[in-house]
Amino acid sequence: MKAVICTQYGSPDVLELAELDKPTPKDNEICIKIHASAVTASDVRVRALRFPFFIRTMIRLVMGMTKPRNPVLGLVLAGEVESVGAAVTKFKPGDQVCGMTGPELGCYAEYRCLSEKACLVKKAENVSYTDAAVAVYGGLLAGHCLKKANIQEGQNILVYGASGAIGTAAVQLAKHFGATVTGVCSGANMGLVKSLGADDVIDYTADDTVPEGAQYDLIFDAVGKDKSSALKVQSKTALKETGKYISVDDGMLKSEIDVLELINRLLADKKYTPVIDRVYTLDQIVEAHHYVDQGHKKGNVLLAVQN
Ligand SMILES: NC(=O)c1ccc[n+]([C@@H]2O[C@H](COP(=O)([O-])OP(=O)(O)OC[C@H]3O[C@@H](n4cnc5c(N)ncnc54)[C@H](OP(=O)(O)O)[C@@H]3O)[C@@H](O)[C@H]2O)c1
C-alpha cells in the first residue's frame, strides 16, 4: 500500500511517499481502507518534535528517539471497513467509519488496522469521507475542552483563535450547547467565523481589548500558548469571578467516544460544518506540511488518500 513515512524528526522534507505492506487485522481489529485523513497541527508538531523540553523527551521515549518508531503519521481517518478480525462484533466489512487513532497515528496510508474499541464510529451515509475526516480532529478536541469546562446553556463564551481547526469546531459546539459565542480571529476570517454561528466577532489584529463591559463565563484558547496578542492578554481581565480560562495546551487532550458520537450526529443533521481550507494528496505531503507549519490555515487541511 502507499503510505507517507517520517524518516526522522525535522522539517517537512523528512516525509517520503513509500510502499509498505498492507496490514492484516488481529482478532480484535478492523482493517479500514482510508479515503481521507487530515494534516493537523498535532501532526506537524510531532514531525518537527516541536514541544517544550520535558514533553519532547517524553515523546522521544514513547514514540522513538530519533524518528517515530511507527513511521506513518496521521491522527484521523474516514474510510470503509475492508475486513474484520475473528472476534470483532461492532463493525462489519462495508461499514463507513471515521475516528481518531491514539498516539500510534498511522493514517497517512491507504489502510490502517485499529481495535474495534478505538475512538471510531459508523459515519452517516449522507456525510462525505472528506467532511467526516476533518470534522473528527477539531470536533473531538474542542468537544473535550468544552466538556472539561462544563459548558452550560446561556453562558457567555469567548473562543480565542476561532478560525483554526479546533476554533471552528469550538464555535459550532458552543452554539450547539446554547452559549452566546464571541469568536476572536483576524479580519480576513471574520466572515467565516460569523457564518459558523458566532454571535460576535473580534479582530485580534485590529483590537487590543474586548468590548467594554463584556464579561465571560468561559474563555477557550483554541490556538495554544505560542499564539498570542494584546487582546488575548487583556481578555483574561474580562472573566467573571466564577469564570474559567481553558487552553488547548492544558495537558494532553483526550479523544472521547461520546464526543465523537455527538459530532457524527451533528454532521448527519447538517448542524456542523467542517471547514476545509486546502486539499492535498499523499504525494503532496511535503507541501501540505509546509502550509500547516505556517500556523494560518482556515479550519482544516484535507489529505485525500483515495483519489
Ligand atoms: N495539548 C494537546 O494535546 C493538543 C492537541 C492538539 C492540538 N493542540 C494545539 O492546539 C493548537 C490549535 O490547533 P489547530 O489545528 O486548531 O490550529 P490551526 O488550525 O493550525 O490554527 C490556525 C489558525 O490560528 C489562527 N491564529 C494564528 N495566530 C493567531 C493568534 N496570534 N491569535 C489568534 N488566532 C491566531 C490563524 O488565523 P489567522 O491566520 O487569521 O491568524 C489560523 O486560522 C495547536 O497549536 C496545537 O498544537 C494541543
Short mmCIF file of C-alpha atoms and ligand atoms in Angstrom, two decimals:
data_model
loop_
_atom_site.label_atom_id
_atom_site.label_comp_id
_atom_site.label_asym_id
_atom_site.label_seq_id
_atom_site.Cartn_x
_atom_site.Cartn_y
_atom_site.Cartn_z
CA MET A 1 0.00 0.00 0.00
CA LYS A 2 1.03 3.63 -0.44
CA ALA A 3 1.91 5.48 2.76
CA VAL A 4 3.84 8.54 3.83
CA ILE A 5 6.73 7.78 6.18
CA CYS A 6 8.57 10.13 8.51
CA THR A 7 12.27 9.27 8.11
CA GLN A 8 13.43 11.39 11.09
CA TYR A 9 12.18 14.32 13.19
CA GLY A 10 12.67 17.59 11.31
CA SER A 11 11.41 19.83 8.51
CA PRO A 12 8.61 18.70 6.12
CA ASP A 13 11.32 17.27 3.83
CA VAL A 14 11.75 14.27 6.17
CA LEU A 15 8.41 12.96 4.84
CA GLU A 16 8.54 10.49 1.94
CA LEU A 17 6.00 8.53 -0.05
CA ALA A 18 6.72 4.80 0.35
CA GLU A 19 5.32 1.37 -0.46
CA LEU A 20 4.54 -0.60 2.73
CA ASP A 21 2.93 -3.98 3.38
CA LYS A 22 -0.82 -3.80 3.73
CA PRO A 23 -1.68 -4.56 7.38
CA THR A 24 -3.77 -7.58 8.43
CA PRO A 25 -6.28 -7.13 11.27
CA LYS A 26 -5.70 -9.02 14.53
CA ASP A 27 -8.69 -10.82 16.07
CA ASN A 28 -10.00 -7.66 17.78
CA GLU A 29 -9.18 -5.27 14.91
CA ILE A 30 -10.81 -3.91 11.78
CA CYS A 31 -8.87 -3.03 8.63
CA ILE A 32 -10.00 0.31 7.19
CA LYS A 33 -9.47 1.39 3.60
CA ILE A 34 -8.76 5.06 4.24
CA HIS A 35 -10.45 7.55 1.94
CA ALA A 36 -9.49 10.75 3.72
CA SER A 37 -7.29 11.99 6.53
CA ALA A 38 -6.19 15.47 7.61
CA VAL A 39 -2.87 17.23 8.09
CA THR A 40 -3.25 18.60 11.59
CA ALA A 41 -1.35 20.92 13.89
CA SER A 42 -0.62 17.84 16.01
CA ASP A 43 0.97 16.00 13.06
CA VAL A 44 3.33 18.85 12.24
CA ARG A 45 4.33 19.23 15.88
CA VAL A 46 5.20 15.53 16.12
CA ARG A 47 7.10 15.60 12.82
CA ALA A 48 9.16 18.60 13.98
CA LEU A 49 9.21 17.44 17.63
CA ARG A 50 8.06 20.97 18.40
CA PHE A 51 7.28 20.65 22.12
CA PRO A 52 8.64 22.08 25.35
CA PHE A 53 11.80 20.21 26.51
CA PHE A 54 10.10 17.93 29.05
CA ILE A 55 7.33 16.84 26.66
CA ARG A 56 9.89 16.44 23.85
CA THR A 57 11.82 13.98 25.98
CA MET A 58 8.64 12.08 26.87
CA ILE A 59 7.65 11.90 23.20
CA ARG A 60 11.07 10.59 22.19
CA LEU A 61 10.74 7.86 24.84
CA VAL A 62 7.20 6.95 23.81
CA MET A 63 7.41 7.39 20.02
CA GLY A 64 11.09 6.83 19.20
CA MET A 65 14.36 8.63 19.97
CA THR A 66 15.45 9.94 16.54
CA LYS A 67 12.39 9.12 14.43
CA PRO A 68 8.89 7.81 15.07
CA ARG A 69 9.02 4.03 15.62
CA ASN A 70 5.77 3.84 13.68
CA PRO A 71 6.92 5.99 10.75
CA VAL A 72 3.42 6.73 9.44
CA LEU A 73 1.94 9.92 10.92
CA GLY A 74 -1.71 10.98 10.75
CA LEU A 75 -4.23 11.07 13.59
CA VAL A 76 -7.61 10.99 11.89
CA LEU A 77 -9.31 8.96 9.22
CA ALA A 78 -12.53 8.29 7.39
CA GLY A 79 -12.89 5.20 5.28
CA GLU A 80 -14.55 1.86 4.67
CA VAL A 81 -14.11 -1.28 6.73
CA GLU A 82 -12.48 -3.76 4.38
CA SER A 83 -12.11 -6.76 6.69
CA VAL A 84 -12.54 -7.59 10.38
CA GLY A 85 -10.79 -9.91 12.86
CA ALA A 86 -12.50 -13.06 14.13
CA ALA A 87 -13.58 -11.53 17.47
CA VAL A 88 -14.97 -8.24 16.11
CA THR A 89 -18.67 -7.63 16.77
CA LYS A 90 -19.09 -3.84 16.47
CA PHE A 91 -18.22 -3.36 12.77
CA LYS A 92 -18.54 -5.35 9.57
CA PRO A 93 -16.99 -5.10 6.10
CA GLY A 94 -18.57 -2.27 4.13
CA ASP A 95 -19.25 -0.05 7.16
CA GLN A 96 -18.22 3.55 6.60
CA VAL A 97 -16.33 4.80 9.66
CA CYS A 98 -14.45 7.80 10.95
CA GLY A 99 -12.35 8.39 14.03
CA MET A 100 -9.04 9.15 15.63
CA THR A 101 -6.12 6.85 16.42
CA GLY A 102 -4.18 7.05 19.65
CA PRO A 103 -0.53 8.16 19.76
CA GLU A 104 0.33 5.34 17.31
CA LEU A 105 -1.02 7.56 14.48
CA GLY A 106 -0.72 5.84 11.07
CA CYS A 107 -3.45 7.48 8.94
CA TYR A 108 -1.24 8.84 6.11
CA ALA A 109 -1.73 5.49 4.40
CA GLU A 110 -4.16 3.58 2.23
CA TYR A 111 -5.02 1.12 5.03
CA ARG A 112 -4.96 1.19 8.83
CA CYS A 113 -5.93 -1.53 11.29
CA LEU A 114 -7.47 -0.37 14.56
CA SER A 115 -9.04 -2.08 17.55
CA GLU A 116 -12.82 -2.10 17.35
CA LYS A 117 -12.63 -0.33 20.73
CA ALA A 118 -10.69 2.64 19.24
CA CYS A 119 -12.34 6.07 19.05
CA LEU A 120 -14.33 5.15 15.92
CA VAL A 121 -17.96 5.46 14.82
CA LYS A 122 -20.00 4.48 11.79
CA LYS A 123 -20.47 7.67 9.83
CA ALA A 124 -23.81 8.58 8.30
CA GLU A 125 -24.02 7.88 4.57
CA ASN A 126 -25.11 11.47 3.84
CA VAL A 127 -21.75 12.71 5.17
CA SER A 128 -18.77 12.58 2.81
CA TYR A 129 -15.50 10.92 3.81
CA THR A 130 -13.78 14.28 3.45
CA ASP A 131 -16.15 16.10 5.82
CA ALA A 132 -16.04 13.23 8.31
CA ALA A 133 -12.23 13.04 8.35
CA VAL A 134 -11.66 16.72 9.05
CA ALA A 135 -14.55 17.06 11.50
CA VAL A 136 -13.03 14.46 13.80
CA TYR A 137 -9.89 16.35 14.87
CA GLY A 138 -11.30 19.77 15.73
CA GLY A 139 -14.58 18.28 16.93
CA LEU A 140 -13.03 15.81 19.35
CA LEU A 141 -10.50 18.26 20.78
CA ALA A 142 -12.85 21.24 21.08
CA GLY A 143 -15.58 18.97 22.45
CA HIS A 144 -13.23 17.55 25.07
CA CYS A 145 -12.20 21.05 26.23
CA LEU A 146 -15.76 22.41 26.36
CA LYS A 147 -16.89 19.34 28.32
CA LYS A 148 -13.96 19.75 30.71
CA ALA A 149 -15.04 23.36 31.22
CA ASN A 150 -18.60 22.14 31.94
CA ILE A 151 -20.12 24.44 29.33
CA GLN A 152 -23.74 25.38 30.10
CA GLU A 153 -26.64 26.81 28.13
CA GLY A 154 -26.84 30.60 28.39
CA GLN A 155 -23.16 31.11 29.18
CA ASN A 156 -21.17 33.87 27.55
CA ILE A 157 -18.11 32.38 25.87
CA LEU A 158 -15.06 33.78 24.11
CA VAL A 159 -13.32 31.45 21.67
CA TYR A 160 -9.81 32.80 21.09
CA GLY A 161 -8.46 31.60 17.74
CA ALA A 162 -11.85 30.83 16.24
CA SER A 163 -10.60 30.23 12.68
CA GLY A 164 -8.38 27.16 13.19
CA ALA A 165 -9.40 23.50 13.18
CA ILE A 166 -10.21 23.49 16.90
CA GLY A 167 -11.61 27.05 16.92
CA THR A 168 -14.09 26.49 14.07
CA ALA A 169 -15.31 23.37 15.87
CA ALA A 170 -15.47 25.15 19.24
CA VAL A 171 -17.67 27.96 17.90
CA GLN A 172 -20.16 25.47 16.46
CA LEU A 173 -20.18 23.18 19.50
CA ALA A 174 -20.56 26.09 21.93
CA LYS A 175 -23.58 27.29 19.92
CA HIS A 176 -24.97 23.75 19.98
CA PHE A 177 -24.67 23.78 23.80
CA GLY A 178 -26.66 27.03 23.86
CA ALA A 179 -23.91 29.51 24.67
CA THR A 180 -23.56 33.05 23.38
CA VAL A 181 -20.29 32.98 21.46
CA THR A 182 -17.76 35.66 20.63
CA GLY A 183 -15.06 34.46 18.24
CA VAL A 184 -11.63 36.06 18.01
CA CYS A 185 -9.78 35.83 14.68
CA SER A 186 -8.04 38.09 12.16
CA GLY A 187 -10.04 40.42 9.91
CA ALA A 188 -9.82 38.07 6.91
CA ASN A 189 -11.57 35.28 8.82
CA MET A 190 -14.36 37.31 10.44
CA GLY A 191 -16.95 36.37 7.79
CA LEU A 192 -16.08 32.69 8.16
CA VAL A 193 -16.41 32.71 11.95
CA LYS A 194 -19.69 34.61 11.78
CA SER A 195 -21.02 32.11 9.21
CA LEU A 196 -20.35 29.31 11.71
CA GLY A 197 -22.78 30.90 14.15
CA ALA A 198 -20.68 33.25 16.29
CA ASP A 199 -22.85 35.99 17.78
CA ASP A 200 -19.99 38.46 17.73
CA VAL A 201 -16.51 38.50 16.20
CA ILE A 202 -13.42 40.47 17.24
CA ASP A 203 -10.37 41.04 15.05
CA TYR A 204 -7.26 40.45 17.17
CA THR A 205 -5.11 42.30 14.65
CA ALA A 206 -7.20 45.48 14.94
CA ASP A 207 -8.48 45.48 18.54
CA ASP A 208 -6.41 45.26 21.70
CA THR A 209 -9.38 44.84 24.04
CA VAL A 210 -12.69 43.02 24.21
CA PRO A 211 -15.79 45.29 24.10
CA GLU A 212 -16.18 47.44 27.20
CA GLY A 213 -18.27 45.74 29.85
CA ALA A 214 -18.01 42.25 28.29
CA GLN A 215 -17.92 39.50 30.94
CA TYR A 216 -17.25 35.87 30.05
CA ASP A 217 -18.15 32.64 31.84
CA LEU A 218 -15.54 30.85 29.77
CA ILE A 219 -12.58 31.84 27.65
CA PHE A 220 -11.38 28.98 25.47
CA ASP A 221 -7.94 29.48 23.97
CA ALA A 222 -8.23 27.30 20.85
CA VAL A 223 -4.80 28.10 19.37
CA GLY A 224 -2.48 27.43 22.26
CA LYS A 225 0.11 29.23 24.30
CA ASP A 226 2.51 30.04 21.42
CA LYS A 227 -0.02 32.26 19.66
CA SER A 228 -0.95 35.45 21.42
CA SER A 229 -1.90 39.09 21.04
CA ALA A 230 -2.61 42.13 23.19
CA LEU A 231 -6.30 41.20 23.02
CA LYS A 232 -5.64 37.67 24.28
CA VAL A 233 -3.79 39.01 27.31
CA GLN A 234 -6.42 41.69 28.00
CA SER A 235 -9.37 39.29 27.60
CA LYS A 236 -8.40 37.48 30.81
CA THR A 237 -9.46 40.59 32.75
CA ALA A 238 -12.99 40.14 31.34
CA LEU A 239 -13.56 36.76 33.01
CA LYS A 240 -16.38 36.68 35.54
CA GLU A 241 -15.30 35.94 39.10
CA THR A 242 -16.59 32.38 38.65
CA GLY A 243 -15.34 32.21 35.04
CA LYS A 244 -12.91 29.66 33.66
CA TYR A 245 -9.96 30.01 31.29
CA ILE A 246 -9.03 26.89 29.41
CA SER A 247 -6.35 26.36 26.76
CA VAL A 248 -5.86 23.56 24.23
CA ASP A 249 -2.36 23.37 25.63
CA ASP A 250 -3.53 22.50 29.17
CA GLY A 251 -2.22 18.92 29.26
CA MET A 252 -2.82 16.12 26.79
CA LEU A 253 -6.20 16.27 25.11
CA LYS A 254 -8.35 13.14 25.16
CA SER A 255 -10.48 11.66 22.41
CA GLU A 256 -13.82 10.58 23.83
CA ILE A 257 -16.28 8.35 22.05
CA ASP A 258 -19.35 10.25 23.34
CA VAL A 259 -17.95 13.46 21.83
CA LEU A 260 -17.29 11.68 18.52
CA GLU A 261 -20.87 10.36 18.55
CA LEU A 262 -22.14 13.91 19.06
CA ILE A 263 -20.02 15.25 16.16
CA ASN A 264 -21.25 12.39 13.99
CA ARG A 265 -24.89 13.21 14.80
CA LEU A 266 -24.43 16.93 14.20
CA LEU A 267 -22.74 16.20 10.85
CA ALA A 268 -25.57 13.89 9.78
CA ASP A 269 -28.15 16.52 10.79
CA LYS A 270 -26.23 19.24 8.90
CA LYS A 271 -25.77 21.16 12.17
CA TYR A 272 -21.98 21.11 12.00
CA THR A 273 -20.00 22.41 9.03
CA PRO A 274 -16.39 21.25 8.76
CA VAL A 275 -14.22 23.96 7.24
CA ILE A 276 -11.78 22.74 4.58
CA ASP A 277 -9.09 25.20 3.59
CA ARG A 278 -6.92 23.16 1.20
CA VAL A 279 -6.80 19.62 -0.18
CA TYR A 280 -3.57 17.67 -0.78
CA THR A 281 -2.85 14.12 -1.91
CA LEU A 282 -0.35 11.69 -0.33
CA ASP A 283 2.35 12.63 -2.86
CA GLN A 284 1.91 16.33 -1.93
CA ILE A 285 2.52 15.75 1.77
CA VAL A 286 5.68 17.87 1.99
CA GLU A 287 3.83 20.86 0.56
CA ALA A 288 0.90 20.19 2.92
CA HIS A 289 3.16 20.17 5.99
CA HIS A 290 4.88 23.38 4.86
CA TYR A 291 1.44 25.01 4.67
CA VAL A 292 0.21 23.78 8.06
CA ASP A 293 3.58 24.73 9.63
CA GLN A 294 2.80 28.39 8.88
CA GLY A 295 0.03 28.25 11.51
CA HIS A 296 -2.53 30.18 9.49
CA LYS A 297 -4.79 27.57 7.95
CA LYS A 298 -8.51 28.28 7.98
CA GLY A 299 -10.11 25.27 9.62
CA ASN A 300 -8.64 22.09 8.20
CA VAL A 301 -6.27 20.75 5.58
CA LEU A 302 -7.64 17.60 4.00
CA LEU A 303 -5.45 14.71 2.90
CA ALA A 304 -7.23 12.90 0.07
CA VAL A 305 -5.95 9.32 0.28
CA GLN A 306 -8.06 7.63 -2.43
CA ASN A 307 -8.24 9.86 -5.47
N1 LIG B 1 -2.29 19.74 24.17
C1 LIG B 1 -2.71 18.90 23.24
O1 LIG B 1 -2.86 17.69 23.47
C2 LIG B 1 -3.03 19.43 21.87
C3 LIG B 1 -3.64 18.57 20.95
C4 LIG B 1 -3.95 19.07 19.69
C5 LIG B 1 -3.66 20.39 19.36
N2 LIG B 1 -3.06 21.19 20.26
C6 LIG B 1 -2.70 22.57 19.87
O2 LIG B 1 -3.86 23.28 19.52
C7 LIG B 1 -3.46 24.34 18.66
C8 LIG B 1 -4.55 24.65 17.69
O3 LIG B 1 -4.70 23.61 16.73
P1 LIG B 1 -5.46 23.90 15.37
O4 LIG B 1 -5.28 22.72 14.49
O5 LIG B 1 -6.81 24.40 15.62
O6 LIG B 1 -4.56 25.09 14.85
P2 LIG B 1 -4.51 25.73 13.44
O7 LIG B 1 -5.69 25.26 12.64
O8 LIG B 1 -3.15 25.50 12.88
O9 LIG B 1 -4.68 27.27 13.78
C9 LIG B 1 -4.57 28.14 12.73
C10 LIG B 1 -5.44 29.32 13.00
O10 LIG B 1 -4.91 30.06 14.10
C11 LIG B 1 -5.10 31.43 13.84
N3 LIG B 1 -4.08 32.20 14.52
C12 LIG B 1 -2.76 32.22 14.27
N4 LIG B 1 -2.13 33.07 15.12
C13 LIG B 1 -3.10 33.57 15.92
C14 LIG B 1 -3.10 34.50 17.01
N5 LIG B 1 -1.97 35.07 17.46
N6 LIG B 1 -4.27 34.79 17.59
C15 LIG B 1 -5.44 34.23 17.16
N7 LIG B 1 -5.51 33.35 16.15
C16 LIG B 1 -4.35 33.04 15.53
C17 LIG B 1 -4.96 31.55 12.35
O11 LIG B 1 -5.73 32.65 11.91
P3 LIG B 1 -5.00 33.93 11.21
O12 LIG B 1 -4.28 33.39 10.02
O13 LIG B 1 -6.11 34.80 10.87
O14 LIG B 1 -4.09 34.49 12.23
C18 LIG B 1 -5.48 30.23 11.80
O15 LIG B 1 -6.81 30.30 11.32
C19 LIG B 1 -2.16 23.93 18.01
O16 LIG B 1 -1.15 24.82 18.41
C20 LIG B 1 -1.91 22.56 18.56
O17 LIG B 1 -0.58 22.26 18.76
C21 LIG B 1 -2.75 20.76 21.53
#
